[in-house]
mmCIF file of C-alpha atoms in Angstrom:
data_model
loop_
_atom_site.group_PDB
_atom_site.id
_atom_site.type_symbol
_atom_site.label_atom_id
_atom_site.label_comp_id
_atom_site.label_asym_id
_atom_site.label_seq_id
_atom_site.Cartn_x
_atom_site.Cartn_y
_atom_site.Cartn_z
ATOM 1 C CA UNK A 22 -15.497 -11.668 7.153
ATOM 2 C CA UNK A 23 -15.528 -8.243 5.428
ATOM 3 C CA UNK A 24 -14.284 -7.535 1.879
ATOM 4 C CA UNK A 25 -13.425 -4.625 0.383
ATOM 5 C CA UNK A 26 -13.743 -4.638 -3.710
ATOM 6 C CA UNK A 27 -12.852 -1.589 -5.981
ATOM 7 C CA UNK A 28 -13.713 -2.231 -9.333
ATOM 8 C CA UNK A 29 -12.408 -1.217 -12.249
ATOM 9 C CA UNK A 30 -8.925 -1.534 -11.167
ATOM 10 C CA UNK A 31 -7.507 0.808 -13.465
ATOM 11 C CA UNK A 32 -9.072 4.022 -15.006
ATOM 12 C CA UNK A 33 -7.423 6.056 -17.733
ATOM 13 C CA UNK A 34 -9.777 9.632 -18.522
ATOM 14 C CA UNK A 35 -9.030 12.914 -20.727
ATOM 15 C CA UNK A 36 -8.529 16.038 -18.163
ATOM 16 C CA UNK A 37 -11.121 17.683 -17.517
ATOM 17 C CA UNK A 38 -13.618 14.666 -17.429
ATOM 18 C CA UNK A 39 -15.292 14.080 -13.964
ATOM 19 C CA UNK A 40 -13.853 10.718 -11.938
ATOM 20 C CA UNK A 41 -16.127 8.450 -10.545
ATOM 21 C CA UNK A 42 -14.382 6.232 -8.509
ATOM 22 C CA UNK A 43 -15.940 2.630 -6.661
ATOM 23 C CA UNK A 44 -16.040 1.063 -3.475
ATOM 24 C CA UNK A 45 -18.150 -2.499 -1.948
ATOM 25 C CA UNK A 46 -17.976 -3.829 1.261
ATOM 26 C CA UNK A 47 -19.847 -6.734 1.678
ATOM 27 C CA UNK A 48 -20.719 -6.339 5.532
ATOM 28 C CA UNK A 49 -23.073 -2.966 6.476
ATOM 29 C CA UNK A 50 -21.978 -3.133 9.898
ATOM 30 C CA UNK A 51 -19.251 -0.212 9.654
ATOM 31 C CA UNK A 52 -18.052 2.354 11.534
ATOM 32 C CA UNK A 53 -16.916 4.457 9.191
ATOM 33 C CA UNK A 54 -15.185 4.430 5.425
ATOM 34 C CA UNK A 55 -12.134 6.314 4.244
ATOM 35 C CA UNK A 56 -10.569 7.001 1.168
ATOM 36 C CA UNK A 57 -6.953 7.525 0.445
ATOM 37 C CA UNK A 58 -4.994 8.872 -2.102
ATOM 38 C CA UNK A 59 -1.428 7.048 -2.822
ATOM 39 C CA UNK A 60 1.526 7.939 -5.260
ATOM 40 C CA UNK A 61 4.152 5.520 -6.655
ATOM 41 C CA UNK A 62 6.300 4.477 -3.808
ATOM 42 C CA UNK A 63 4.604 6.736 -1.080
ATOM 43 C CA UNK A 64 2.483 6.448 1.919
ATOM 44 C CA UNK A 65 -1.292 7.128 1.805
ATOM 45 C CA UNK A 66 -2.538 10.111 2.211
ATOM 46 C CA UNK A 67 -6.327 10.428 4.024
ATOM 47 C CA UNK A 68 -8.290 12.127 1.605
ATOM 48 C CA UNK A 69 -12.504 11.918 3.751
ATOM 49 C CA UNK A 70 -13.590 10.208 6.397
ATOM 50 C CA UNK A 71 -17.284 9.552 6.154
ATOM 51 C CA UNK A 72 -18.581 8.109 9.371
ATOM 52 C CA UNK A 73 -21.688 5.317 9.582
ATOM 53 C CA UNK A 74 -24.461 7.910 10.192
ATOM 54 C CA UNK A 75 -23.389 10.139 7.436
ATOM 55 C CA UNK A 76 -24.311 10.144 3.497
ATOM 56 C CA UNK A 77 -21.662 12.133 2.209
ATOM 57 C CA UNK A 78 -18.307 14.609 2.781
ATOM 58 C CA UNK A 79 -17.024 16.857 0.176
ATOM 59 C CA UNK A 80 -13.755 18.548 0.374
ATOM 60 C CA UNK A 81 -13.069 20.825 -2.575
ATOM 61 C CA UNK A 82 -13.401 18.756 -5.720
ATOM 62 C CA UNK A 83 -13.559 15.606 -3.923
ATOM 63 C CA UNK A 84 -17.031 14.172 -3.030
ATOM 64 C CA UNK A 85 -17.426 10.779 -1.246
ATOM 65 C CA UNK A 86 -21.165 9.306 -0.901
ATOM 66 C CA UNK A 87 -21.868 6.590 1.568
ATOM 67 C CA UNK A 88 -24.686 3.879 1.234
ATOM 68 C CA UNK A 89 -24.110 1.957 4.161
ATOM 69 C CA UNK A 90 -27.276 -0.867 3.649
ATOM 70 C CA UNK A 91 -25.890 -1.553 0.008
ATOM 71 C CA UNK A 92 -22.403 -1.660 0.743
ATOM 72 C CA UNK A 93 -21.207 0.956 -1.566
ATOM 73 C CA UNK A 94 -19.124 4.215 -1.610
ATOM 74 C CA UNK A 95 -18.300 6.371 -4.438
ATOM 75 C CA UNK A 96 -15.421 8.836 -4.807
ATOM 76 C CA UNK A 97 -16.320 11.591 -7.162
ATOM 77 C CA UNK A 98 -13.484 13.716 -8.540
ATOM 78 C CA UNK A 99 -14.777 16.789 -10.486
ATOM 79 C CA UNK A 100 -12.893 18.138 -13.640
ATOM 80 C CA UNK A 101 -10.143 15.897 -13.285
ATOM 81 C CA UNK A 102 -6.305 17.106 -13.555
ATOM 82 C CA UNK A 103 -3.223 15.551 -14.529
ATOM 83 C CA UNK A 104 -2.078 15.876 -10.570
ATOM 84 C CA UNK A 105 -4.589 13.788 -9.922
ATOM 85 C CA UNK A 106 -3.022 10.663 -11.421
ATOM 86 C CA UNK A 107 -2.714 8.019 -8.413
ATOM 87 C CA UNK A 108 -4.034 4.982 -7.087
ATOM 88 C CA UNK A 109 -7.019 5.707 -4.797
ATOM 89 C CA UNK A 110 -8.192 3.387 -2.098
ATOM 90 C CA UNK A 111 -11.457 2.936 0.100
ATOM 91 C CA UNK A 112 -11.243 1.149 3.546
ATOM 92 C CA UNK A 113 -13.697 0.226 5.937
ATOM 93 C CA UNK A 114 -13.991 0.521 10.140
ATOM 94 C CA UNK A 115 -15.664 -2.731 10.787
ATOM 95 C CA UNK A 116 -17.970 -1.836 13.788
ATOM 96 C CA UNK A 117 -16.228 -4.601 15.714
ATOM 97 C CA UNK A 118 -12.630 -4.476 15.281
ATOM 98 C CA UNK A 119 -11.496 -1.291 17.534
ATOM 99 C CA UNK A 120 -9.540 1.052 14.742
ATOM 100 C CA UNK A 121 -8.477 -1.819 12.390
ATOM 101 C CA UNK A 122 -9.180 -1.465 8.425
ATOM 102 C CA UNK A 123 -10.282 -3.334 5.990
ATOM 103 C CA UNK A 124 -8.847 -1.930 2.666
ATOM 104 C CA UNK A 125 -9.678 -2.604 -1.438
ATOM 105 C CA UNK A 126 -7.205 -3.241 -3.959
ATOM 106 C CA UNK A 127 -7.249 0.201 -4.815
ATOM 107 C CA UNK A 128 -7.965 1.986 -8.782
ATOM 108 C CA UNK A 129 -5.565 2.989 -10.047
ATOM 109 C CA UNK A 130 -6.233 6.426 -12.304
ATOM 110 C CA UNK A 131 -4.297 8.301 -15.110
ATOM 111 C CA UNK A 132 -5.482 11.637 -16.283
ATOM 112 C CA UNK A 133 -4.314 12.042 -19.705
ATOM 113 C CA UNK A 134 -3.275 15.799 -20.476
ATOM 114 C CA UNK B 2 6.384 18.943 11.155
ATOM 115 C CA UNK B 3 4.417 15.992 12.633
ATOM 116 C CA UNK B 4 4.491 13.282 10.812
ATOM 117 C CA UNK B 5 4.752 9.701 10.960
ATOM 118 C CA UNK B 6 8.666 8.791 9.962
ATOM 119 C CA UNK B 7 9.688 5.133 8.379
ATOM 120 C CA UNK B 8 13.325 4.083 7.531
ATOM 121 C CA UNK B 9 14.942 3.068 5.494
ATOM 122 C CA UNK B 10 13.375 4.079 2.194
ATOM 123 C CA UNK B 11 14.810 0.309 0.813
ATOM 124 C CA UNK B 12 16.131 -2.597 2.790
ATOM 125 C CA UNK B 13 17.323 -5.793 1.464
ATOM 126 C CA UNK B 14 17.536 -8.990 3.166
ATOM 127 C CA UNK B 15 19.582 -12.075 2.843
ATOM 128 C CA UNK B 16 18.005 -15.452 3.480
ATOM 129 C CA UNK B 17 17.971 -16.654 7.028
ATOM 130 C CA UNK B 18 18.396 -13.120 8.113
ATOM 131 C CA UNK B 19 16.087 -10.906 10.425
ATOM 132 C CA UNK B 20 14.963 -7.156 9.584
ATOM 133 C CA UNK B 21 13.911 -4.518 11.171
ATOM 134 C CA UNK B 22 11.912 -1.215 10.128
ATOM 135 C CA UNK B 23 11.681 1.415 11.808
ATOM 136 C CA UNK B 24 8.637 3.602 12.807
ATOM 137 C CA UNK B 25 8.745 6.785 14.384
ATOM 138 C CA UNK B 26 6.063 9.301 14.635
ATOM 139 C CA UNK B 27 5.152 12.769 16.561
ATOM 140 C CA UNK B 28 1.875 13.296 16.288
ATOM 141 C CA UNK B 29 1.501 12.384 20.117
ATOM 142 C CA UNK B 30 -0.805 9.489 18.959
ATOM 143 C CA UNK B 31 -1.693 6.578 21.180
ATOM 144 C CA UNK B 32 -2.340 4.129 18.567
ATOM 145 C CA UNK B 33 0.115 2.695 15.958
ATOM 146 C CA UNK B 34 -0.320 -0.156 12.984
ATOM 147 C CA UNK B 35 1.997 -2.190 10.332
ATOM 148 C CA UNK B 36 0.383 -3.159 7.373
ATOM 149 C CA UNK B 37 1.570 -5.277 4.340
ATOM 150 C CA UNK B 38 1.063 -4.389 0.351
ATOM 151 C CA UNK B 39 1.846 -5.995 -2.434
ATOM 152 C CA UNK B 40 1.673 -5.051 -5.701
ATOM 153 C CA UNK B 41 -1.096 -4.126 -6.984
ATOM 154 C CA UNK B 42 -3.302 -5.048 -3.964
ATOM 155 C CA UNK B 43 -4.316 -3.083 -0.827
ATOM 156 C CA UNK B 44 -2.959 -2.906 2.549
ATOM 157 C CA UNK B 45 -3.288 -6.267 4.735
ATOM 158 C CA UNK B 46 -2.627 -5.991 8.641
ATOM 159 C CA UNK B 47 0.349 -7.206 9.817
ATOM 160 C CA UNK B 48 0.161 -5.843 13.515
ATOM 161 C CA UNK B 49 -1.153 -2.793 15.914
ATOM 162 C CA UNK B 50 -0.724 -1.537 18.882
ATOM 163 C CA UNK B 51 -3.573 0.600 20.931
ATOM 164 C CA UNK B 52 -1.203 1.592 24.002
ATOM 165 C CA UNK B 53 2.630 1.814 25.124
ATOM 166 C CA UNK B 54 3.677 -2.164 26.089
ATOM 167 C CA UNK B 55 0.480 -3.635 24.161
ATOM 168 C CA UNK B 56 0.476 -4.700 20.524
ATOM 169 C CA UNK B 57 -2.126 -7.425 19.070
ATOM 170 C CA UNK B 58 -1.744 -9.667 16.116
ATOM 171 C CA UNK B 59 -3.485 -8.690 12.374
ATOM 172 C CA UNK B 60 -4.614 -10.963 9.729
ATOM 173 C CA UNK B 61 -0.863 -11.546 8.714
ATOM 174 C CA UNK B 62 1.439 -12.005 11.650
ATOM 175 C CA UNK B 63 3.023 -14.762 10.941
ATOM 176 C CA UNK B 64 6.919 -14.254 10.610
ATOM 177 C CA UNK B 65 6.479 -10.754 12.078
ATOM 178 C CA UNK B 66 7.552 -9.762 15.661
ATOM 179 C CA UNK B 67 6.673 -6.203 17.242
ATOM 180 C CA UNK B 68 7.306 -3.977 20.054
ATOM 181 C CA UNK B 69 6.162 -0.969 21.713
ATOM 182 C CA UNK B 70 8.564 0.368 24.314
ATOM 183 C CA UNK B 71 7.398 3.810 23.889
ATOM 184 C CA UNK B 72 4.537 5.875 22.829
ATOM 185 C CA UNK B 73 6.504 7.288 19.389
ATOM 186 C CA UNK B 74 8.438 4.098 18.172
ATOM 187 C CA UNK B 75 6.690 0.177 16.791
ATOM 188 C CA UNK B 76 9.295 -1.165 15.088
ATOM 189 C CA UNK B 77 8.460 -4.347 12.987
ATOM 190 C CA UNK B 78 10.952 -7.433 12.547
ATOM 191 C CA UNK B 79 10.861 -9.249 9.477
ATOM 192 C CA UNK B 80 11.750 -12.887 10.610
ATOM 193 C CA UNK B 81 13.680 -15.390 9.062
ATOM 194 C CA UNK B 82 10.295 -17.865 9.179
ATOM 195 C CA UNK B 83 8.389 -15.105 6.779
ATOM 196 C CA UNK B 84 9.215 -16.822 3.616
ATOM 197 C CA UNK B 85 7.416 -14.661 1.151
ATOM 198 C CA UNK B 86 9.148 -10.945 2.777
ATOM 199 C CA UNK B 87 9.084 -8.928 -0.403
ATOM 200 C CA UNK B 88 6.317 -6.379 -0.420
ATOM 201 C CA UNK B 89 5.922 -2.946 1.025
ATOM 202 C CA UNK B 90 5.377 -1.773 4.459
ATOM 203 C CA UNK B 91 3.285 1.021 6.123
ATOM 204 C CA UNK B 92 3.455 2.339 9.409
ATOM 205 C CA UNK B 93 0.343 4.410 10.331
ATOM 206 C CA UNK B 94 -0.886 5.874 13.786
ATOM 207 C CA UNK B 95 -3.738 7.601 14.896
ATOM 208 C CA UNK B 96 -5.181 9.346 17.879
ATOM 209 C CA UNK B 97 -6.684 6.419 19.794
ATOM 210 C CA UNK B 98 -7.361 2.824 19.047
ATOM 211 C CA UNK B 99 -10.789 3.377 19.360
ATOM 212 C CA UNK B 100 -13.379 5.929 18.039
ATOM 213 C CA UNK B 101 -13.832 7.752 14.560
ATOM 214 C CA UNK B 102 -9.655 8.485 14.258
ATOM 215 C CA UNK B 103 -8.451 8.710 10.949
ATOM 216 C CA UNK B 104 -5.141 6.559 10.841
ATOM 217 C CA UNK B 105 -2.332 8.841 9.065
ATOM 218 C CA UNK B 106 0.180 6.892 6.992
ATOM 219 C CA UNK B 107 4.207 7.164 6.674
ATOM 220 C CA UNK B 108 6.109 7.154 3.292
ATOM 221 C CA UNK B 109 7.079 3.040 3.257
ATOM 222 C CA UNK B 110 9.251 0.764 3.087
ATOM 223 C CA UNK B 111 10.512 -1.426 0.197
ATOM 224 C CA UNK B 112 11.848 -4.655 1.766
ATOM 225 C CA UNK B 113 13.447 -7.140 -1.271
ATOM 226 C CA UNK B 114 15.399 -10.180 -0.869
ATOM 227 C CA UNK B 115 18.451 -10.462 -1.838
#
């Protein structure tokens, strides 16, 4: 059965720092990996979408990196801002379960001003 | 806009009663899901559904009923038999219930007990 860990759970950095955000699956066989971005009381919010055969996706500040044999993904935020105070969370596309996820607790992260 | 639409915001049910939340989205998607989070955990699947009249059980469906009478609606009942109903709920859809679709999320919600 696949697991989805994010460790730590919470991060607290000074703006301006770079994030470095993790993500373990303990099953390779994925189809793709997402992270999402979620505010107090909100939905999620899809932030990349890095499929199987892919290593990374960037989008602005954001860079995701995908090592699919070790079962890891990390989220890099550069020069972090206060807006970017949320809880971020990874999922995974197991490669057998149609569109279903497979999600990790989440880390939670407060840039300090 | 398109978007994916849940109401209410906050619902609070009385033992022995049934709930439902609604989901509405139109994003013209074929594929629509109900997952489960409590706090400070992430998202557990309650049910989906990958077509109009078709909806499959998650990991959590136990005390949860579903149905999907058209393409833009999935409402999800909260039974009387799910003992442990506090938590928040997400409705998400995406374009098919197969292939590399993202799934795009709705704002929650908030189900207590009274």
């Amino acid at each position: 059965k696949q697991e989805v860990t994010q460790i730590p759970a919470a991060l607290s950095v000074p703006e301006g720092e770079n994030l470095v955000l993790n993500c373990s699956f303990t099953d390779s066989a994925i189809y793709n990996l997402q992270w999402f971005r979620q505010d107090p009381g909100k939905g999620l919010t899809s932030l990349l979408l890095i499929q199987s055969s892919q290593r990374e996706q960037t989008s602005g500040r954001l860079n995701a990196s995908l090592d699919k044999s070790s079962g890891r993904s990390t989220l890099y935020i550069a020069a972090s801002q206060p807006g970017d105070s949320a809880t971020y969370l990874c999922a995974v596309r197991p490669e057998a379960a149609g569109n279903k996820l497979t999600f990790g607790g989440g880390t939670r992260v407060l840039v300090k001003p | 806009d398109g978007g994916i639409t849940q109401s209410p915001k906050y619902l609070f049910r009385k033992e022995g009663q049934n709930v439902t939340l609604s989901c509405e989205q139109n994003l013209n998607h074929d594929a629509m899901y109900w997952y489960r989070q409590d706090p400070g955990q992430g998202l557990r699947l309650i049910y989906y559904s990958q077509i109009v009249n078709d909806f499959q059980k998650g990991d959590i469906a136990e005390g949860y009923s579903v149905s999907r009478e058209k393409k833009e609606s999935f409402p999800l009942t909260v039974t009387s038999a799910q003992k442990n109903p506090t938590a928040f709920y997400l409705c998400a859809s995406s374009i098919g219930g197969y292939g590399n679709q993202p799934q795009h999320f709705g704002d929650g919600t908030r189900l207590s007990i009274l």
